[in-house]
Amino acid sequence: MPNVQKYWEKFFKISKEIALYYGFESIETPVLESADLFKKGIGLNTNVIEREMYTLKTKGGDSLALRPELTGGIARAYIENGFSNQPQPVKFFHCGPVFRHEAPQAGRYRAFHQADFDVFGDDDPVVDAQVVQVICATLNELGIKNFSVHINSIGDKNCWAKYRDELKMYYRNKVGHLCQNCKKRFKENPLRILDCKEEECAVLKASAPNSVDYLDKICHDHFKLVLEFLDELNIPYTLDPYVVRGLDYYTRTVFEVIPENVSGSQISLAGGGRYDYLIQQLGGKPTPAMGGSFGIERVVNEMRRREIKVSNAKPRTRLFIAQLGDLAKKKSLRLFEEFRKNNIYISESFGRDSVKAQLRVADRMGVDLALIIGQKEALDDSVILREMQTGVQEVIPSDKIINEVKKRLKKIHPRQPANNQDI
Ligand SMILES: [Zn+2]
Ligand SMILES: [Zn+2]
């Protein structure tokens, strides 16, 4: 909606500046992708694939999906465009709409937007910290100061067998208390039970074994370094064993950024993690990767909740053009465009025919100067220039009006608008 656009624009401006500074390049990928791309990466037993992804069959019989997240498309683009042959790491920044069929609730939409920072081809823990850093820096620059990074490590293939066994042990005599989906997950992928939102499953996970306790030495040391880098960057974090992220492609570091002082369910503003196997799963060479993404609607809502001041992208107009009669209207239209070419914002109310009504609009907008072209001025090729504050008027030849306006706008102290509403 128009009244929130300034927050969006601020988000795009800040996130992009930070992305460029940290060496991320912009990328755009299609909204529709092969459904298999997401099934392979995200995993079949996840909420996203089981319940939330919108899929469709084309007339040619292809199964497509509206992307439920951005990473799949970016990973596909990385593989298909031969980015693995370029110097690594390759860093991408991507903003765009994503789609999930979720239960409607405040702040949650079925078509929403994400901004992603992804780094391919580097498994150094410094990359993990840097992705968390760009996300925190963006929030800070937007004025969202109090938040916490909830972070965890879920290990890699070498740690999973042991952890999976532990989870199975733990849930073995509790299967009867799990929801239908989790009964299936217990057999196929017990880790996914941990992100089930059903109440009966949430209660049970409270005393489930934590993945950090089952990391092998390499994953343990990796995670330790990530945390040391975060310490160095003064990023506030909380070790949180319940952050497991609901997608199968994650390995090792996973995180969510949660605003402080929010009552009720904690809604994360951003999240992400490492996905070292995804590129290979999708048919590329083994390529470690790390990414993080913002839910842009959530960030915008948080900015509004905190009443963060954001100035309007559109400058306030200080000039208004009023006209009377068809010839004057024609001349006004042309003059309006002349002012644009001279970078001077000007407002109009061409649909109103009474000069009095038009000047009333001008007054409400709080402009400093009004131009009036009446029937006489239209014939004479002149314009009445009116200083709104004093009501003093002067007739100026049309070809001199732009320079005269420039001079006056410099001289006159701007009025405050009578109210802040756009008219
Ligand atoms: Zn490991
Ligand atoms: Zn469940």
Coordinates of C-alpha atoms and ligand atoms in Angstrom, one line a residue:
M1 CA 0.0 0.0 0.0
P2 CA 1.2 3.5 -0.7
N3 CA 1.5 4.5 2.9
V4 CA 4.1 1.8 3.7
Q5 CA 6.2 2.2 0.5
K6 CA 8.7 4.5 2.2
Y7 CA 9.6 1.7 4.5
W8 CA 10.1 -0.7 1.6
E9 CA 12.2 1.8 -0.3
K10 CA 14.3 2.3 2.8
F11 CA 14.8 -1.4 3.2
F12 CA 15.8 -1.9 -0.5
K13 CA 18.2 1.0 -0.3
I14 CA 20.0 0.0 2.9
S15 CA 20.1 -3.8 2.2
K16 CA 21.5 -3.2 -1.3
E17 CA 24.1 -0.7 -0.1
I18 CA 25.3 -3.2 2.5
A19 CA 25.2 -6.1 0.0
L20 CA 27.4 -4.1 -2.5
Y21 CA 29.8 -3.1 0.3
Y22 CA 30.3 -6.8 1.2
G23 CA 30.8 -7.9 -2.4
F24 CA 27.4 -9.3 -3.1
E25 CA 26.1 -9.0 -6.7
S26 CA 22.5 -8.6 -7.6
I27 CA 20.7 -11.5 -9.2
E28 CA 17.1 -12.2 -10.3
T29 CA 15.6 -15.6 -10.8
P30 CA 12.1 -16.7 -12.1
V31 CA 9.1 -16.9 -9.8
L32 CA 8.2 -20.3 -11.4
E33 CA 10.7 -23.1 -11.2
S34 CA 10.5 -26.9 -11.6
A35 CA 8.7 -28.3 -8.5
D36 CA 11.5 -30.9 -8.3
L37 CA 14.1 -28.2 -7.7
F38 CA 12.4 -27.4 -4.3
K39 CA 11.5 -31.0 -3.5
K40 CA 15.1 -32.1 -3.8
G41 CA 16.6 -29.2 -1.9
I42 CA 14.0 -28.4 0.8
G43 CA 13.1 -32.1 1.4
L44 CA 9.9 -34.1 1.1
N45 CA 9.1 -34.3 4.8
T46 CA 9.1 -30.6 5.4
N47 CA 6.1 -28.4 6.2
V48 CA 7.0 -26.3 3.1
I49 CA 6.9 -29.1 0.7
E50 CA 4.1 -31.2 2.3
R51 CA 1.7 -28.3 2.9
E52 CA 2.8 -24.9 1.8
M53 CA 4.2 -25.1 -1.8
Y54 CA 1.9 -24.0 -4.6
T55 CA 2.4 -26.4 -7.5
L56 CA 0.8 -26.6 -11.0
K57 CA 0.9 -28.9 -14.0
T58 CA 1.5 -27.2 -17.4
K59 CA -0.3 -28.3 -20.5
G60 CA 3.0 -30.0 -21.5
G61 CA 2.9 -32.0 -18.4
D62 CA 5.7 -30.3 -16.5
S63 CA 5.3 -29.9 -12.8
L64 CA 6.1 -26.4 -11.7
A65 CA 6.0 -24.5 -8.4
L66 CA 5.7 -20.9 -7.3
R67 CA 9.0 -20.6 -5.5
P68 CA 8.5 -21.0 -1.7
E69 CA 12.0 -19.5 -1.1
L70 CA 14.8 -17.9 -3.1
T71 CA 17.7 -20.2 -2.5
G72 CA 16.6 -23.0 -4.8
G73 CA 16.5 -20.7 -7.8
I74 CA 19.8 -19.0 -7.0
A75 CA 21.5 -22.4 -6.6
R76 CA 20.1 -23.5 -9.9
A77 CA 21.4 -20.3 -11.5
Y78 CA 24.8 -20.9 -10.0
I79 CA 25.0 -24.3 -11.5
E80 CA 23.6 -23.6 -14.9
N81 CA 25.6 -20.5 -15.5
G82 CA 29.0 -22.1 -14.6
F83 CA 29.7 -19.9 -11.6
S84 CA 31.7 -22.7 -10.1
N85 CA 34.4 -22.0 -12.7
Q86 CA 34.8 -18.4 -11.5
P87 CA 37.0 -17.4 -8.5
Q88 CA 35.2 -18.4 -5.3
P89 CA 33.4 -17.3 -3.2
V90 CA 30.6 -16.1 -5.4
K91 CA 28.1 -13.8 -3.5
F92 CA 24.6 -13.1 -4.6
F93 CA 22.0 -10.7 -3.4
H94 CA 18.4 -11.3 -4.4
C95 CA 15.0 -9.6 -3.5
G96 CA 11.7 -10.9 -4.7
P97 CA 8.3 -12.4 -4.0
V98 CA 7.9 -16.0 -2.6
F99 CA 4.7 -18.0 -2.0
R100 CA 3.6 -20.3 0.7
H101 CA 0.1 -21.6 1.5
E102 CA 0.2 -21.0 5.2
A103 CA -2.6 -20.5 7.7
P104 CA -3.4 -16.8 7.5
Q105 CA -2.3 -14.8 10.6
A106 CA -1.1 -11.4 11.5
G107 CA 2.1 -10.5 9.7
R108 CA 2.0 -13.7 7.6
Y109 CA 1.1 -13.6 3.9
R110 CA 0.8 -16.2 1.2
A111 CA 2.6 -14.0 -1.2
F112 CA 5.4 -12.2 0.6
H113 CA 8.9 -11.0 -0.1
Q114 CA 12.3 -12.1 0.9
A115 CA 15.8 -10.6 0.5
D116 CA 18.6 -13.2 0.3
F117 CA 22.3 -13.0 0.8
D118 CA 24.1 -16.1 -0.4
V119 CA 27.7 -17.1 -0.6
F120 CA 28.9 -20.0 -2.7
G121 CA 32.2 -21.9 -2.7
D122 CA 33.6 -21.2 0.8
D123 CA 33.2 -23.3 3.9
D124 CA 35.2 -21.0 6.2
P125 CA 33.3 -20.1 9.4
V126 CA 34.1 -16.5 8.7
V127 CA 31.6 -16.6 5.9
D128 CA 28.9 -17.8 8.3
A129 CA 29.7 -14.8 10.5
Q130 CA 29.7 -12.4 7.6
V131 CA 26.3 -13.4 6.5
V132 CA 24.9 -12.9 10.0
Q133 CA 26.8 -9.6 10.0
V134 CA 25.2 -8.2 6.8
I135 CA 21.8 -9.1 8.2
C136 CA 22.5 -7.4 11.6
A137 CA 24.1 -4.4 9.9
T138 CA 21.0 -4.0 7.7
L139 CA 18.7 -4.1 10.8
N140 CA 20.9 -1.6 12.6
E141 CA 21.0 0.8 9.8
L142 CA 17.2 0.6 9.5
G143 CA 16.9 1.6 13.1
I144 CA 15.9 -1.8 14.5
K145 CA 18.4 -2.0 17.4
N146 CA 17.2 -4.5 19.9
F147 CA 17.3 -8.0 18.5
S148 CA 19.0 -11.3 19.2
V149 CA 20.6 -13.8 16.9
H150 CA 19.4 -17.3 17.9
I151 CA 22.1 -19.6 16.6
N152 CA 22.7 -23.3 16.6
S153 CA 24.7 -25.9 14.7
I154 CA 23.0 -29.0 13.3
G155 CA 26.2 -30.6 12.1
D156 CA 26.8 -32.4 8.8
K157 CA 26.5 -35.9 7.4
N158 CA 29.2 -37.2 9.7
C159 CA 27.3 -36.1 12.8
W160 CA 23.8 -36.9 11.7
A161 CA 23.7 -40.7 12.0
K162 CA 24.5 -40.5 15.7
Y163 CA 22.1 -37.6 16.4
R164 CA 19.4 -39.3 14.4
D165 CA 19.8 -42.4 16.5
E166 CA 19.6 -40.3 19.7
L167 CA 16.4 -38.6 18.4
K168 CA 14.9 -42.0 17.5
M169 CA 15.8 -43.3 21.0
Y170 CA 14.2 -40.3 22.6
Y171 CA 11.0 -40.5 20.5
R172 CA 10.7 -44.3 20.4
N173 CA 8.2 -44.6 23.2
K174 CA 6.5 -41.2 22.4
V175 CA 5.5 -41.9 18.8
G176 CA 1.9 -42.3 19.9
H177 CA 1.8 -38.8 21.2
L178 CA 3.1 -37.2 17.9
C179 CA 0.9 -35.7 15.2
Q180 CA 0.2 -37.7 12.0
N181 CA 2.9 -36.0 10.1
C182 CA 5.5 -36.5 12.7
K183 CA 4.7 -40.2 13.0
K184 CA 5.9 -40.4 9.4
R185 CA 8.8 -38.1 10.1
F186 CA 9.9 -40.4 12.9
K187 CA 10.6 -43.0 10.3
E188 CA 11.9 -40.9 7.5
N189 CA 13.6 -37.9 9.1
P190 CA 13.3 -37.4 12.8
L191 CA 15.1 -34.1 12.8
R192 CA 11.9 -32.6 11.2
I193 CA 9.9 -33.4 14.2
L194 CA 11.8 -30.6 15.9
D195 CA 10.2 -27.9 13.8
C196 CA 6.6 -29.2 13.9
K197 CA 4.3 -26.5 15.1
E198 CA 1.6 -28.8 16.4
E199 CA 1.2 -28.4 20.2
E200 CA 1.7 -32.1 21.1
C201 CA 5.0 -32.2 19.3
A202 CA 6.2 -28.8 20.6
V203 CA 5.8 -30.1 24.2
L204 CA 7.8 -33.2 23.5
K205 CA 10.7 -31.5 21.9
A206 CA 11.5 -29.5 25.1
S207 CA 13.5 -32.4 26.5
A208 CA 14.7 -33.9 23.2
P209 CA 18.5 -34.2 22.7
N210 CA 20.2 -31.2 21.3
S211 CA 22.2 -31.4 18.0
V212 CA 25.2 -29.4 19.4
D213 CA 25.9 -32.2 21.8
Y214 CA 26.4 -34.6 18.9
L215 CA 28.7 -32.6 16.7
D216 CA 31.9 -34.3 15.6
K217 CA 35.2 -32.4 16.1
I218 CA 35.3 -30.7 12.7
C219 CA 31.7 -29.4 13.1
H220 CA 32.3 -28.5 16.7
D221 CA 35.4 -26.4 15.9
H222 CA 33.7 -24.8 12.9
F223 CA 30.8 -23.7 15.1
K224 CA 33.2 -22.5 17.8
L225 CA 34.9 -20.2 15.3
V226 CA 31.6 -18.8 14.0
L227 CA 30.7 -17.8 17.6
E228 CA 34.2 -16.3 18.1
F229 CA 33.8 -14.2 15.0
L230 CA 30.4 -13.0 16.2
D231 CA 31.9 -12.1 19.5
E232 CA 34.5 -10.1 17.7
L233 CA 31.8 -8.3 15.8
N234 CA 29.8 -7.6 19.0
I235 CA 26.8 -9.3 17.6
P236 CA 24.5 -10.4 20.4
Y237 CA 23.6 -14.1 20.0
T238 CA 21.9 -16.8 22.0
L239 CA 22.7 -20.4 21.7
D240 CA 19.3 -21.9 20.9
P241 CA 18.9 -25.7 20.3
Y242 CA 15.4 -25.2 18.9
V243 CA 16.6 -23.3 15.9
V244 CA 16.7 -26.1 13.3
R245 CA 15.1 -24.3 10.3
G246 CA 12.4 -26.2 8.5
L247 CA 14.4 -27.1 5.4
D248 CA 16.4 -30.3 4.8
Y249 CA 19.3 -28.6 2.9
Y250 CA 20.7 -26.9 6.0
T251 CA 24.0 -28.1 7.5
R252 CA 26.1 -26.9 10.4
T253 CA 25.3 -23.2 11.3
V254 CA 21.6 -22.2 11.4
F255 CA 20.3 -19.0 12.8
E256 CA 17.2 -16.8 13.2
V257 CA 17.1 -13.1 14.2
I258 CA 14.4 -12.4 16.7
P259 CA 13.3 -8.9 17.8
E260 CA 13.3 -8.3 21.5
N261 CA 10.3 -7.1 23.6
V262 CA 7.8 -8.9 21.4
S263 CA 4.9 -10.5 23.3
G264 CA 3.4 -13.7 22.2
S265 CA 4.9 -15.9 19.6
Q266 CA 8.4 -14.9 18.6
I267 CA 8.4 -14.0 14.9
S268 CA 11.8 -14.0 13.3
L269 CA 12.8 -11.1 11.0
A270 CA 15.5 -13.1 9.3
G271 CA 17.1 -16.5 9.3
G272 CA 19.4 -18.8 7.4
G273 CA 22.3 -21.1 7.6
R274 CA 24.8 -23.2 5.8
Y275 CA 23.8 -25.5 3.0
D276 CA 26.9 -27.3 2.0
Y277 CA 25.2 -30.2 0.1
L278 CA 22.6 -28.3 -1.9
I279 CA 24.6 -27.6 -5.0
Q280 CA 25.7 -31.2 -5.3
Q281 CA 22.2 -32.5 -4.7
L282 CA 21.0 -30.3 -7.5
G283 CA 23.6 -31.8 -9.9
G284 CA 26.5 -29.4 -9.4
K285 CA 30.0 -30.0 -8.1
P286 CA 30.4 -30.3 -4.3
T287 CA 30.2 -26.6 -3.3
P288 CA 29.8 -25.3 0.3
A289 CA 27.4 -22.4 0.7
M290 CA 25.9 -20.1 3.3
G291 CA 23.0 -17.8 3.2
G292 CA 20.5 -15.7 5.1
S293 CA 17.3 -14.1 4.2
F294 CA 14.9 -11.4 5.4
G295 CA 11.2 -11.6 5.5
I296 CA 10.7 -8.1 4.2
E297 CA 7.1 -7.6 5.3
R298 CA 8.1 -8.6 8.8
V299 CA 11.0 -6.1 8.8
V300 CA 8.6 -3.3 7.5
N301 CA 6.0 -4.2 10.2
E302 CA 8.8 -4.1 12.8
M303 CA 9.9 -0.7 11.7
R304 CA 6.3 0.6 11.9
R305 CA 5.8 -1.1 15.3
R306 CA 8.8 0.7 16.6
E307 CA 7.7 4.0 15.0
I308 CA 11.0 4.4 13.2
K309 CA 11.0 7.7 11.3
V310 CA 11.4 7.3 7.6
S311 CA 11.2 10.3 5.4
N312 CA 9.1 10.2 2.2
A313 CA 11.0 9.3 -0.9
K314 CA 9.1 11.9 -2.8
P315 CA 10.1 15.4 -2.0
R316 CA 7.4 17.8 -0.8
T317 CA 6.2 19.9 -3.7
R318 CA 6.5 23.6 -3.2
L319 CA 4.7 24.6 -6.4
F320 CA 1.2 24.2 -7.7
I321 CA -0.3 24.9 -11.1
A322 CA -4.0 26.0 -11.5
Q323 CA -5.8 26.7 -14.7
L324 CA -9.1 27.9 -16.1
G325 CA -10.5 26.9 -19.5
D326 CA -9.5 24.4 -22.1
L327 CA -6.7 26.4 -23.7
A328 CA -5.2 27.1 -20.2
K329 CA -5.5 23.4 -19.4
K330 CA -3.5 22.5 -22.5
K331 CA -0.8 25.0 -21.7
S332 CA -0.7 23.8 -18.2
L333 CA -0.1 20.2 -19.3
R334 CA 2.9 21.3 -21.3
L335 CA 4.3 23.5 -18.6
F336 CA 3.9 20.7 -16.1
E337 CA 6.3 18.6 -18.2
E338 CA 8.7 21.5 -18.6
F339 CA 9.1 21.7 -14.9
R340 CA 9.8 18.0 -14.6
K341 CA 12.6 18.4 -17.1
N342 CA 14.0 21.1 -14.9
N343 CA 13.8 18.9 -11.8
I344 CA 11.2 21.0 -10.1
Y345 CA 8.3 19.1 -8.5
I346 CA 5.0 20.6 -9.1
S347 CA 1.4 19.5 -8.2
E348 CA -1.8 19.9 -10.0
S349 CA -5.5 19.3 -9.8
F350 CA -6.3 19.3 -13.5
G351 CA -9.6 17.6 -13.0
R352 CA -11.0 20.6 -11.0
D353 CA -12.2 23.5 -13.1
S354 CA -12.7 26.3 -10.5
V355 CA -9.5 28.3 -9.7
K356 CA -10.7 28.8 -6.2
A357 CA -11.1 25.0 -5.6
Q358 CA -7.6 24.4 -7.1
L359 CA -6.0 27.1 -4.9
R360 CA -7.7 25.5 -1.9
V361 CA -6.0 22.2 -2.7
A362 CA -2.7 24.1 -3.2
D363 CA -3.1 25.7 0.3
R364 CA -3.8 22.3 1.9
M365 CA -0.6 20.9 0.3
G366 CA 1.3 23.8 1.9
V367 CA 3.0 24.9 -1.4
D368 CA 4.9 28.1 -1.4
L369 CA 4.1 29.2 -5.0
A370 CA 1.1 28.8 -7.3
L371 CA 1.0 29.3 -11.0
I372 CA -2.3 30.4 -12.4
I373 CA -3.2 30.3 -16.1
G374 CA -6.5 31.9 -16.7
Q375 CA -8.2 32.4 -20.1
K376 CA -6.4 35.8 -20.6
E377 CA -3.0 34.4 -19.7
A378 CA -3.5 31.4 -22.0
L379 CA -4.0 33.8 -24.9
D380 CA -1.2 36.2 -23.8
D381 CA 1.3 33.3 -23.2
S382 CA 1.8 34.4 -19.6
V383 CA 1.4 33.0 -16.1
I384 CA 0.3 34.5 -12.9
L385 CA 2.8 33.7 -10.1
R386 CA 1.3 33.8 -6.7
E387 CA 3.2 33.7 -3.4
M388 CA 0.9 31.7 -1.2
Q389 CA 1.9 33.1 2.1
T390 CA 1.4 36.8 1.2
G391 CA -1.1 36.4 -1.6
V392 CA 1.0 38.8 -3.7
Q393 CA 0.6 38.0 -7.5
E394 CA 2.6 39.0 -10.5
V395 CA 2.2 38.3 -14.3
I396 CA 5.3 36.6 -15.8
P397 CA 5.8 35.7 -19.5
S398 CA 5.6 31.9 -20.0
D399 CA 9.2 31.6 -21.4
K400 CA 10.6 33.2 -18.2
I401 CA 8.5 31.4 -15.7
I402 CA 10.8 28.5 -15.0
N403 CA 13.8 30.7 -14.1
E404 CA 11.5 33.0 -12.1
V405 CA 10.2 30.0 -10.1
K406 CA 13.7 28.8 -9.4
K407 CA 14.7 32.2 -8.1
R408 CA 11.7 32.5 -5.9
L409 CA 11.9 29.0 -4.4
K410 CA 15.5 29.8 -3.3
K411 CA 14.4 33.1 -1.7
I412 CA 11.2 32.0 0.1
H413 CA 11.4 30.1 3.3
P414 CA 9.4 26.9 2.9
R415 CA 6.0 26.8 4.6
Q416 CA 5.1 23.8 6.7
P417 CA 2.2 21.8 5.1
A418 CA -1.1 22.4 6.8
N419 CA -1.4 18.7 7.4
N420 CA 0.8 15.7 6.5
Q421 CA -1.7 13.9 4.4
D422 CA -1.1 13.6 0.7
I423 CA -4.1 15.0 -1.2
Ligands
ZN1 ZN 30.2 -33.0 11.3
ZN2 ZN 4.2 -33.0 14.7

